[in-house]
Amino acid sequence: MPTPERVGELAADIFARQIAKKPDSVLGVATGSSPLTTYQALAKRIADENLDTSQLSAFALDEYIGLPYDHDQSYHYVINETVTKPLGLDPARVHVPAGMAENPAEAGREYERAIEAAGGVDVQMLGVGGNGHIGFNEPSSSLASRTRVKTLAPKTVADNARFFDKASLVPTHCLTQGIGTIMSARRLVLVANGASKADAVAALAEGPVSAMCPASVLQMHERATVIIDEAAAAKLQLREYYEYVWNNKTVQRPE
Ligand code: GLP
């Protein structure tokens, strides 16, 4: 797509159609800057089409361990500001892993049970880290993993330091859905923008399926869509082919 805004509109189209088809859908939501244009476009679609969001539920991918939920970098806070409020979701139906739990490992197992009890995720939103992580599943994560405690890679701590006053304040651990959890969603939508994602995008779409690039597991999902802007597409070997396929799609798609 030419711009991050178009990436967002296209991804939002998938979510808007899902909501229209099944108003009690279970959405998988993600933090980070990548999905923001999607949430903005989706909020607009919800308003324009008067979509009912009151019955939706949502599960976030991850949360820092030990960061109070009212801290503006906690994913409880971020999801509330970027997803729950703008999409008009019922806060009681929006779930984020309990990073402040006394026993985070048990909280991870409870989170798995909650997703299952809700019927599983219908559509999962994903960004990708510069090192190919999805959620906080860093390179070398088990491709079958479920929600659990992880140590953040030094690169992720460094990437996220800009959001904290000092690098030393970035949490070092997190509770994250596993790669197996993410793969259990019925549909995956990964968005990426900018040159800093070009290597990760090429590795996830065209590299070997490998724990070295957790996002490459999308190649094994039967319904995964990757939506990226020009800069993020820069290192794809088959880029012309993907454009050819896109331009020759016979199924209905947005302008
Ligand atoms: C974060 C999140 C991921 C996110 C990724 C990329 O650390 N845990 O869910 O996809 O890093 O973030 P951004 O979209 O801001 O580049």
XYZ file of N, CA and C and ligand atoms in Angstrom:
781
model
N 0.844 -1.186 0.000
C 0.000 0.000 0.000
C 0.888 1.249 0.000
N 0.405 2.310 -0.597
C 1.250 3.506 -0.689
C 1.564 4.156 0.657
N 0.649 4.103 1.602
C 0.861 4.813 2.876
C 0.370 3.978 4.062
N 0.849 4.314 5.276
C 0.340 3.635 6.471
C -1.176 3.817 6.641
N -1.695 4.941 6.160
C -3.139 5.178 6.275
C -3.923 4.166 5.429
N -3.404 3.877 4.228
C -4.075 2.885 3.365
C -3.943 1.482 3.972
N -2.783 1.229 4.585
C -2.612 -0.057 5.293
C -3.724 -0.187 6.333
N -3.932 0.883 7.086
C -4.942 0.874 8.142
C -6.350 0.680 7.591
N -6.647 1.345 6.465
C -8.001 1.225 5.894
C -8.283 -0.201 5.429
N -7.270 -0.788 4.848
C -7.449 -2.151 4.330
C -7.612 -3.157 5.471
N -6.783 -3.006 6.502
C -6.900 -3.905 7.659
C -8.241 -3.679 8.356
N -8.645 -2.412 8.464
C -9.918 -2.095 9.129
C -11.086 -2.714 8.374
N -10.952 -2.819 7.064
C -12.026 -3.415 6.259
C -12.275 -4.865 6.680
N -11.202 -5.587 6.964
C -11.343 -6.983 7.388
C -12.096 -7.038 8.726
N -11.703 -6.146 9.646
C -12.354 -6.138 10.960
C -13.812 -5.666 10.853
N -14.050 -4.636 10.036
C -15.419 -4.104 9.922
C -16.351 -5.175 9.361
N -15.869 -5.921 8.373
C -16.726 -6.971 7.796
C -16.977 -8.087 8.814
N -15.952 -8.381 9.601
C -16.114 -9.400 10.641
C -17.173 -8.965 11.674
N -17.103 -7.703 12.076
C -18.044 -7.188 13.083
C -19.472 -7.187 12.529
N -19.593 -6.781 11.253
C -20.929 -6.747 10.637
C -21.512 -8.155 10.554
N -20.644 -9.127 10.241
C -21.088 -10.516 10.071
C -21.413 -11.163 11.418
N -20.608 -10.838 12.430
C -20.762 -11.498 13.739
C -20.544 -10.454 14.837
N -21.611 -9.807 15.285
C -21.459 -8.703 16.260
C -20.866 -9.133 17.600
N -20.887 -10.435 17.896
C -20.254 -10.861 19.147
C -18.885 -11.507 18.881
N -18.216 -11.021 17.856
C -16.881 -11.545 17.523
C -15.902 -11.346 18.671
N -14.880 -12.187 18.662
C -13.768 -12.044 19.605
C -12.581 -11.506 18.799
N -12.160 -10.307 19.121
C -11.057 -9.682 18.387
C -9.756 -9.852 19.165
N -8.676 -10.103 18.446
C -7.357 -10.103 19.053
C -6.733 -8.755 18.754
N -6.300 -8.039 19.781
C -5.789 -6.686 19.553
C -4.331 -6.566 19.996
N -3.641 -5.626 19.390
C -2.203 -5.484 19.606
C -1.864 -4.047 19.947
N -0.775 -3.864 20.642
C -0.270 -2.517 20.934
C 0.802 -2.172 19.891
N 1.554 -1.123 20.159
C 2.588 -0.703 19.206
C 2.022 0.354 18.263
N 2.909 0.973 17.506
C 2.474 2.054 16.617
C 1.822 1.504 15.339
N 2.224 0.300 14.922
C 1.748 -0.220 13.628
C 0.229 -0.295 13.508
N -0.491 -0.798 14.511
C -1.944 -0.941 14.315
C -2.752 0.343 14.478
N -2.089 1.472 14.799
C -2.868 2.675 15.127
C -3.717 3.169 13.965
N -3.164 3.113 12.730
C -3.973 3.589 11.589
C -5.167 2.654 11.368
N -5.001 1.381 11.726
C -6.127 0.441 11.592
C -7.232 0.803 12.578
N -6.849 1.054 13.827
C -7.869 1.388 14.832
C -8.583 2.693 14.456
N -7.811 3.656 13.929
C -8.441 4.924 13.544
C -9.441 4.703 12.408
N -9.012 3.931 11.400
C -9.902 3.669 10.260
C -11.111 2.840 10.700
N -10.891 1.924 11.628
C -11.993 1.077 12.084
C -13.009 1.909 12.880
N -12.508 2.831 13.700
C -13.421 3.701 14.462
C -14.314 4.476 13.494
N -13.724 4.897 12.378
C -14.495 5.657 11.389
C -15.548 4.761 10.731
N -15.133 3.543 10.374
C -16.078 2.604 9.747
C -17.241 2.307 10.707
N -16.911 2.141 11.991
C -17.935 1.822 12.991
C -18.951 2.969 13.067
N -18.432 4.190 13.052
C -19.321 5.358 13.112
C -20.124 5.489 11.817
N -19.423 5.417 10.674
C -20.096 5.614 9.376
C -21.169 4.561 9.120
N -20.867 3.320 9.500
C -21.791 2.222 9.190
C -22.666 1.848 10.383
N -22.512 2.627 11.456
C -23.326 2.389 12.644
C -23.229 0.936 13.114
N -22.000 0.416 13.156
C -21.791 -0.984 13.547
C -21.946 -1.116 15.062
N -22.585 -2.187 15.478
C -22.788 -2.429 16.912
C -21.532 -3.092 17.492
N -20.876 -2.433 18.421
C -19.657 -3.000 19.010
C -19.878 -3.435 20.459
N -21.117 -3.326 20.923
C -21.372 -3.586 22.344
C -21.191 -5.058 22.731
N -21.314 -5.952 21.751
C -21.210 -7.386 22.074
C -19.820 -7.959 21.783
N -18.935 -7.126 21.244
C -17.595 -7.624 20.911
C -16.799 -7.899 22.169
N -15.890 -8.854 22.107
C -14.881 -8.951 23.158
C -13.508 -8.867 22.514
N -12.524 -8.583 23.336
C -11.167 -8.421 22.806
C -10.144 -8.984 23.782
N -9.099 -9.554 23.211
C -7.976 -10.066 24.003
C -6.699 -9.435 23.464
N -5.940 -8.801 24.339
C -4.658 -8.213 23.935
C -3.583 -9.294 23.926
N -2.540 -9.023 23.189
C -1.463 -10.006 23.041
C -0.578 -10.124 24.277
N -0.302 -8.980 24.906
C 0.784 -9.025 25.899
C 0.697 -7.873 26.889
N 1.532 -7.947 27.912
C 1.605 -6.893 28.933
C 2.974 -6.994 29.615
N 3.478 -5.856 30.028
C 4.717 -5.864 30.813
C 4.443 -6.452 32.188
N 5.455 -7.043 32.781
C 5.325 -7.514 34.161
C 5.788 -6.411 35.107
N 4.943 -6.134 36.096
C 5.324 -5.191 37.145
C 5.072 -3.729 36.814
N 4.387 -3.446 35.711
C 4.082 -2.054 35.384
C 2.607 -1.814 35.765
N 2.363 -0.889 36.714
C 0.973 -0.669 37.149
C 0.067 -0.351 35.957
N -1.180 -0.820 36.032
C -2.086 -0.702 34.882
C -2.453 0.742 34.548
N -2.219 1.676 35.489
C -2.515 3.073 35.154
C -1.274 3.806 34.625
N -0.139 3.100 34.490
C 1.052 3.702 33.873
C 0.764 3.876 32.385
N 1.145 5.015 31.840
C 0.730 5.259 30.443
C 1.436 4.360 29.424
N 2.416 3.564 29.840
C 3.031 2.598 28.926
C 2.541 1.169 29.171
N 1.720 0.987 30.218
C 1.197 -0.370 30.426
C 0.220 -0.657 29.300
N 0.159 -1.922 28.895
C -0.714 -2.236 27.769
C -2.189 -2.213 28.174
N -2.479 -2.339 29.488
C -3.857 -2.101 29.941
C -4.259 -0.672 29.555
N -3.372 0.263 29.858
C -3.653 1.673 29.591
C -3.726 1.931 28.080
N -2.722 1.427 27.364
C -2.634 1.693 25.914
C -3.842 1.106 25.177
N -4.218 -0.123 25.527
C -5.368 -0.751 24.853
C -6.646 0.029 25.148
N -6.764 0.500 26.382
C -7.957 1.279 26.729
C -8.042 2.554 25.886
N -6.892 3.226 25.730
C -6.877 4.500 24.999
C -6.994 4.321 23.488
N -6.348 3.278 22.944
C -6.282 3.163 21.477
C -7.340 2.224 20.895
N -7.891 1.347 21.723
C -8.861 0.367 21.206
C -10.226 0.503 21.900
N -10.249 0.287 23.208
C -11.526 0.213 23.927
C -12.358 1.486 23.742
N -11.727 2.636 24.004
C -12.476 3.898 23.914
C -12.852 4.229 22.469
N -11.866 4.283 21.523
C -12.253 4.696 20.167
C -13.223 3.742 19.465
N -13.167 2.441 19.774
C -14.072 1.506 19.102
C -15.378 1.326 19.878
N -15.450 1.945 21.054
C -16.672 1.849 21.846
C -16.917 0.453 22.386
N -15.831 -0.240 22.783
C -15.992 -1.589 23.332
C -16.414 -1.510 24.804
N -17.046 -2.579 25.260
C -17.399 -2.686 26.671
C -16.123 -3.047 27.441
N -15.634 -2.169 28.335
C -14.361 -2.448 29.026
C -14.358 -3.798 29.744
N -15.539 -4.253 30.180
C -15.614 -5.537 30.891
C -15.310 -6.712 29.960
N -15.395 -6.469 28.652
C -15.150 -7.544 27.681
C -13.767 -7.427 27.038
N -12.963 -6.500 27.527
C -11.617 -6.322 26.973
C -10.610 -6.887 27.967
N -9.806 -7.823 27.512
C -8.892 -8.538 28.394
C -7.441 -8.257 28.013
N -6.622 -8.056 29.025
C -5.181 -7.846 28.828
C -4.488 -8.756 29.840
N -3.406 -9.433 29.461
C -2.742 -10.321 30.422
C -2.389 -9.583 31.720
N -2.511 -10.306 32.838
C -2.358 -9.688 34.160
C -0.889 -9.607 34.568
N -0.213 -8.583 34.045
C 1.210 -8.413 34.329
C 1.521 -8.068 35.768
N 0.493 -7.644 36.525
C 0.706 -7.323 37.950
C 0.298 -8.485 38.845
N -0.083 -9.597 38.281
C -0.524 -10.733 39.095
C 0.606 -11.214 39.995
N 0.219 -11.719 41.157
C 1.224 -12.240 42.085
C 1.952 -13.429 41.455
N 1.183 -14.234 40.724
C 1.758 -15.400 40.055
C 1.513 -15.275 38.546
N 2.412 -14.577 37.836
C 2.171 -14.318 36.412
C 2.076 -15.599 35.575
N 2.806 -16.630 35.953
C 2.743 -17.877 35.177
C 1.334 -18.452 35.233
N 0.726 -18.409 36.421
C -0.650 -18.894 36.570
C -1.607 -17.959 35.811
N -1.313 -16.664 35.864
C -2.153 -15.705 35.129
C -2.122 -16.013 33.630
N -0.993 -16.475 33.144
C -0.881 -16.864 31.734
C -1.789 -18.043 31.417
N -1.803 -19.016 32.314
C -2.658 -20.188 32.087
C -4.144 -19.783 32.150
N -4.450 -18.871 33.077
C -5.842 -18.386 33.180
C -6.248 -17.644 31.908
N -5.314 -16.906 31.346
C -5.601 -16.145 30.121
C -5.948 -17.094 28.980
N -5.200 -18.175 28.890
C -5.500 -19.201 27.871
C -6.920 -19.736 28.058
N -7.281 -19.988 29.318
C -8.624 -20.537 29.592
C -9.696 -19.504 29.225
N -9.410 -18.237 29.484
C -10.390 -17.183 29.178
C -10.608 -17.062 27.669
N -9.532 -17.169 26.906
C -9.672 -17.094 25.440
C -10.524 -18.272 24.953
N -10.227 -19.430 25.502
C -10.961 -20.624 25.102
C -12.443 -20.509 25.484
N -12.683 -20.010 26.707
C -14.068 -19.883 27.174
C -14.857 -18.897 26.310
N -14.152 -17.918 25.736
C -14.823 -16.934 24.877
C -15.066 -17.498 23.472
N -14.558 -18.691 23.213
C -14.784 -19.304 21.898
C -13.615 -19.153 20.942
N -12.495 -18.587 21.429
C -11.320 -18.402 20.563
C -11.411 -17.087 19.804
N -10.268 -16.643 19.311
C -10.189 -15.344 18.633
C -10.607 -15.498 17.168
N -11.511 -14.618 16.722
C -11.952 -14.659 15.321
C -10.928 -14.005 14.397
N -10.520 -12.787 14.730
C -9.515 -12.097 13.907
C -8.469 -11.494 14.836
N -7.228 -11.803 14.577
C -6.120 -11.334 15.416
C -5.304 -10.272 14.685
N -5.207 -9.108 15.288
C -4.356 -8.030 14.766
C -2.929 -8.265 15.235
N -1.966 -8.046 14.353
C -0.563 -8.221 14.722
C 0.290 -7.105 14.130
N 1.276 -6.655 14.905
C 2.371 -5.886 14.341
C 3.559 -6.834 14.320
N 4.699 -6.352 13.905
C 5.900 -7.194 13.957
C 7.063 -6.347 14.479
N 7.866 -6.922 15.354
C 9.037 -6.213 15.851
C 10.134 -6.199 14.784
N 11.065 -5.293 14.925
C 12.183 -5.219 13.981
C 12.967 -6.522 13.935
N 12.893 -7.305 15.003
C 13.604 -8.591 15.039
C 12.682 -9.768 14.701
N 11.487 -9.445 14.182
C 10.569 -10.507 13.765
C 9.662 -11.011 14.865
N 9.659 -10.347 16.035
C 8.780 -10.862 17.098
C 7.317 -10.539 16.832
N 6.436 -11.405 17.309
C 4.997 -11.120 17.332
C 4.559 -11.258 18.787
N 3.638 -10.357 19.205
C 3.404 -10.236 20.636
C 4.758 -9.886 21.218
N 5.143 -10.566 22.276
C 6.514 -10.408 22.781
C 7.262 -11.733 22.636
N 6.930 -12.485 21.607
C 7.631 -13.752 21.363
C 8.907 -13.443 20.599
N 9.987 -13.380 21.339
C 11.271 -12.996 20.766
C 11.865 -14.151 19.961
N 12.843 -13.847 19.080
C 13.503 -14.926 18.336
C 13.945 -16.043 19.277
N 13.721 -17.244 18.852
C 13.999 -18.513 19.553
C 12.814 -18.985 20.399
N 11.708 -18.202 20.412
C 10.505 -18.665 21.125
C 9.983 -19.942 20.485
N 9.419 -20.802 21.309
C 8.806 -22.020 20.773
C 7.647 -21.656 19.860
N 7.596 -22.280 18.706
C 6.500 -22.002 17.769
C 5.181 -22.583 18.268
N 5.232 -23.396 19.319
C 4.010 -23.991 19.881
C 3.626 -23.351 21.213
N 4.338 -22.286 21.612
C 4.165 -21.734 22.968
C 2.770 -21.180 23.213
N 2.377 -21.175 24.492
C 1.109 -20.570 24.917
C 1.447 -19.375 25.821
N 0.439 -18.703 26.336
C 0.652 -17.490 27.142
C 1.552 -17.793 28.353
N 2.633 -17.030 28.452
C 3.635 -17.315 29.484
C 4.528 -16.097 29.725
N 5.378 -16.228 30.735
C 6.328 -15.163 31.072
C 7.520 -15.252 30.120
N 7.939 -14.110 29.593
C 9.133 -14.073 28.733
C 10.058 -12.954 29.180
N 11.341 -13.129 28.899
C 12.327 -12.066 29.105
C 12.434 -11.302 27.791
N 12.357 -9.977 27.851
C 12.450 -9.191 26.621
C 13.874 -9.205 26.074
N 13.982 -9.253 24.763
C 15.303 -9.188 24.132
C 15.873 -7.779 24.337
N 17.197 -7.669 24.475
C 17.789 -6.332 24.637
C 17.368 -5.373 23.517
N 17.191 -5.894 22.288
C 16.772 -5.011 21.178
C 15.372 -4.448 21.425
N 14.492 -5.268 21.987
C 13.126 -4.803 22.263
C 13.133 -3.767 23.371
N 13.935 -4.021 24.405
C 14.055 -3.040 25.495
C 14.572 -1.720 24.914
N 15.585 -1.809 24.041
C 16.148 -0.592 23.437
C 15.113 0.101 22.546
N 14.363 -0.689 21.733
C 13.339 -0.112 20.842
C 12.257 0.611 21.649
N 11.903 0.048 22.804
C 10.796 0.606 23.584
C 11.244 1.663 24.589
N 12.569 1.864 24.697
C 13.094 2.829 25.679
C 12.582 4.237 25.397
N 12.281 4.520 24.128
C 11.824 5.866 23.791
C 10.504 6.232 24.477
N 9.776 5.241 24.916
C 8.490 5.500 25.569
C 8.635 5.736 27.073
N 9.835 5.513 27.595
C 10.048 5.662 29.042
C 11.041 6.798 29.288
N 11.033 7.357 30.512
C 11.941 8.473 30.811
C 13.397 8.052 30.718
N 13.681 6.819 31.159
C 15.059 6.302 31.104
C 15.003 4.854 30.644
N 16.039 4.417 29.925
C 16.068 3.023 29.454
C 15.984 2.053 30.633
N 16.538 2.468 31.774
C 16.545 1.568 32.935
C 15.133 1.337 33.489
N 14.156 2.154 33.047
C 12.783 1.991 33.548
C 11.954 1.038 32.699
N 12.506 0.603 31.547
C 11.754 -0.330 30.688
C 11.714 -1.688 31.397
N 10.510 -2.255 31.566
C 10.455 -3.574 32.205
C 11.272 -4.592 31.403
N 11.777 -5.590 32.073
C 12.598 -6.598 31.400
C 11.831 -7.891 31.121
N 10.614 -7.983 31.724
C 9.828 -9.206 31.535
C 8.401 -8.865 31.104
N 7.762 -9.834 30.532
C 6.395 -9.626 30.061
C 5.615 -10.924 30.168
N 4.297 -10.758 30.035
C 3.411 -11.915 29.919
C 2.853 -11.809 28.514
N 3.089 -12.800 27.684
C 2.659 -12.693 26.293
C 1.941 -13.944 25.820
N 0.929 -13.744 24.980
C 0.358 -14.896 24.280
C 1.500 -15.597 23.566
N 1.429 -16.913 23.511
C 2.460 -17.651 22.806
C 2.201 -17.671 21.305
N 3.162 -18.205 20.576
C 2.990 -18.310 19.122
C 1.878 -19.320 18.808
N 1.807 -20.365 19.629
C 0.717 -21.333 19.457
C -0.639 -20.691 19.725
N -0.685 -19.794 20.725
C -1.943 -19.087 21.027
C -2.360 -18.253 19.821
N -1.401 -17.491 19.295
C -1.695 -16.614 18.160
C -2.156 -17.448 16.954
N -1.505 -18.562 16.736
C -1.857 -19.423 15.596
C -3.236 -20.053 15.743
N -3.768 -20.077 16.987
C -5.100 -20.650 17.187
C -6.213 -19.706 16.742
N -5.889 -18.431 16.509
C -6.913 -17.493 16.022
C -7.357 -17.941 14.627
N -8.626 -17.684 14.321
C -9.134 -18.170 13.030
C -8.638 -17.356 11.844
N -8.260 -16.102 12.092
C -7.708 -15.292 11.011
C -6.644 -14.366 11.590
N -5.568 -14.171 10.870
C -4.487 -13.285 11.319
C -4.336 -12.129 10.334
N -4.146 -10.927 10.853
C -3.896 -9.752 10.018
C -2.665 -9.058 10.584
N -1.577 -9.079 9.837
C -0.336 -8.435 10.297
C -0.117 -7.168 9.488
N 0.154 -6.066 10.176
C 0.437 -4.801 9.488
C 1.854 -4.337 9.833
N 2.527 -3.730 8.859
C 3.873 -3.192 9.096
C 4.096 -1.983 8.193
N 4.755 -0.991 8.753
C 5.047 0.236 8.010
C 6.490 0.654 8.234
N 7.101 1.215 7.201
C 8.402 1.853 7.377
C 9.589 0.956 7.086
N 10.702 1.613 6.745
C 11.917 0.895 6.345
C 12.479 0.035 7.473
N 12.218 0.418 8.721
C 12.777 -0.353 9.840
C 12.159 -1.749 9.922
N 11.057 -1.985 9.193
C 10.399 -3.293 9.210
C 10.702 -4.117 7.960
N 11.461 -3.545 7.012
C 11.666 -4.220 5.723
C 12.344 -5.582 5.872
N 13.344 -5.674 6.737
C 14.031 -6.969 6.927
C 13.081 -7.993 7.557
N 12.347 -7.558 8.576
C 11.427 -8.477 9.268
C 10.331 -8.955 8.312
N 9.823 -8.050 7.473
C 8.767 -8.419 6.526
C 9.288 -9.435 5.508
N 10.481 -9.191 4.977
C 11.057 -10.142 4.005
C 11.272 -11.497 4.668
N 11.774 -11.486 5.908
C 12.041 -12.748 6.602
C 10.748 -13.495 6.914
N 9.718 -12.761 7.305
C 8.482 -13.456 7.696
C 7.736 -14.008 6.484
N 7.807 -13.270 5.363
C 7.030 -13.711 4.195
C 7.795 -14.672 3.301
N 9.122 -14.492 3.233
C 9.883 -15.245 2.227
C 11.011 -16.089 2.806
N 11.289 -15.889 4.080
C 12.358 -16.672 4.694
C 11.842 -18.032 5.123
N 12.717 -18.844 5.678
C 12.256 -20.133 6.199
C 11.375 -19.930 7.431
N 10.454 -20.860 7.664
C 9.692 -20.837 8.913
C 10.671 -21.219 10.009
N 10.889 -20.294 10.919
C 11.945 -20.515 11.894
C 11.670 -19.745 13.167
N 12.041 -20.329 14.293
C 11.931 -19.629 15.570
C 12.820 -18.386 15.592
N 13.774 -18.291 14.661
C 14.616 -17.096 14.594
C 13.812 -15.886 14.119
N 12.713 -16.143 13.407
C 11.796 -15.068 13.018
C 10.393 -15.548 13.376
N 9.952 -15.278 14.631
C 8.663 -15.827 15.077
C 7.508 -15.529 14.117
N 7.528 -14.350 13.472
C 6.413 -14.007 12.575
C 6.361 -14.899 11.337
N 7.447 -15.612 11.038
C 7.444 -16.486 9.859
C 6.442 -17.627 10.002
N 5.981 -17.858 11.233
C 5.005 -18.925 11.460
C 3.681 -18.619 10.746
N 3.482 -17.346 10.369
C 2.264 -17.012 9.620
C 2.169 -17.813 8.320
N 3.311 -18.242 7.808
C 3.304 -19.052 6.576
C 2.546 -20.363 6.788
N 2.411 -20.765 8.060
C 1.744 -22.033 8.370
C 0.260 -21.831 8.715
N -0.209 -20.590 8.682
C -1.615 -20.345 9.031
C -2.454 -20.363 7.766
N -3.626 -20.964 7.852
C -4.409 -21.074 6.607
C -5.086 -19.775 6.196
N -5.146 -18.799 7.102
C -5.821 -17.538 6.761
C -5.074 -16.350 7.354
N -3.925 -16.049 6.794
C -3.116 -14.943 7.291
C -2.972 -13.899 6.191
N -3.161 -12.632 6.555
C -3.044 -11.532 5.602
C -1.973 -10.575 6.107
N -1.033 -10.229 5.249
C 0.036 -9.297 5.609
C -0.180 -8.020 4.799
N -0.341 -6.892 5.481
C -0.615 -5.618 4.792
C 0.488 -4.637 5.175
N 1.200 -4.138 4.175
C 2.395 -3.333 4.461
C 2.467 -2.115 3.534
N 3.250 -1.124 3.948
C 3.420 0.032 3.077
C 4.656 -0.177 2.191
N 4.886 0.788 1.300
C 5.978 0.670 0.314
C 7.338 0.445 0.986
N 7.601 1.236 2.024
C 8.921 1.154 2.664
C 9.147 -0.211 3.308
N 8.100 -0.757 3.900
C 8.239 -2.066 4.552
C 8.365 -3.182 3.524
N 7.956 -2.898 2.271
C 8.000 -3.918 1.205
C 9.339 -3.941 0.472
N 10.221 -3.010 0.832
C 11.420 -2.760 0.018
C 12.311 -3.987 -0.199
N 12.302 -4.922 0.729
C 13.248 -6.040 0.596
C 12.599 -7.349 0.171
N 11.357 -7.287 -0.265
C 10.688 -8.512 -0.713
C 11.202 -8.911 -2.097
N 11.580 -10.173 -2.249
C 12.075 -10.644 -3.555
C 10.963 -10.721 -4.589
N 9.767 -11.112 -4.151
C 8.678 -11.337 -5.104
C 7.687 -10.177 -5.122
N 8.174 -9.008 -4.792
C 7.292 -7.851 -4.677
C 6.443 -7.624 -5.939
N 7.083 -7.712 -7.121
C 6.327 -7.479 -8.364
C 5.208 -8.499 -8.519
N 5.511 -9.707 -8.125
C 4.497 -10.765 -8.225
C 3.305 -10.461 -7.310
N 3.600 -10.009 -6.082
C 2.498 -9.703 -5.164
C 1.640 -8.570 -5.729
N 2.279 -7.590 -6.374
C 1.518 -6.479 -6.957
C 0.660 -6.976 -8.118
N 1.237 -7.881 -8.890
C 0.507 -8.473 -10.010
C -0.730 -9.218 -9.485
N -0.529 -10.010 -8.445
C -1.648 -10.775 -7.877
C -2.722 -9.821 -7.353
N -2.282 -8.793 -6.639
C -3.216 -7.812 -6.072
C -4.032 -7.134 -7.183
N -3.335 -6.755 -8.253
C -4.025 -6.052 -9.336
C -4.937 -6.963 -10.144
N -4.752 -8.271 -9.995
C -5.572 -9.212 -10.764
C -6.520 -10.011 -9.888
N -6.742 -9.510 -8.692
C -7.673 -10.227 -7.798
C -9.073 -10.152 -8.383
N -9.737 -11.287 -8.366
C -11.096 -11.299 -8.899
C -12.110 -11.122 -7.787
N -11.702 -11.410 -6.548
C -12.651 -11.256 -5.449
C -12.837 -9.778 -5.154
N -13.955 -9.474 -4.528
C -14.259 -8.093 -4.217
C -13.248 -7.553 -3.203
N -12.781 -6.356 -3.411
C -11.874 -5.742 -2.442
C -12.109 -4.231 -2.432
N -11.724 -3.558 -1.344
C -11.984 -2.118 -1.284
C -11.143 -1.371 -2.312
N -11.589 -0.172 -2.691
C -10.862 0.642 -3.675
C -9.454 0.932 -3.170
C 6.011 -4.277 20.690
C 4.763 -5.176 20.904
C 4.363 -5.893 19.637
C 4.494 -4.924 18.477
C 5.938 -4.598 18.236
C 6.180 -3.547 17.162
O 7.060 -4.507 21.549
N 4.828 -6.122 21.977
O 3.045 -6.404 19.763
O 3.973 -5.497 17.296
O 6.628 -4.313 19.423
O 5.860 -2.268 17.608
P 5.643 -1.054 16.622
O 4.366 -1.334 15.904
O 5.502 0.162 17.505
O 6.806 -1.003 15.728
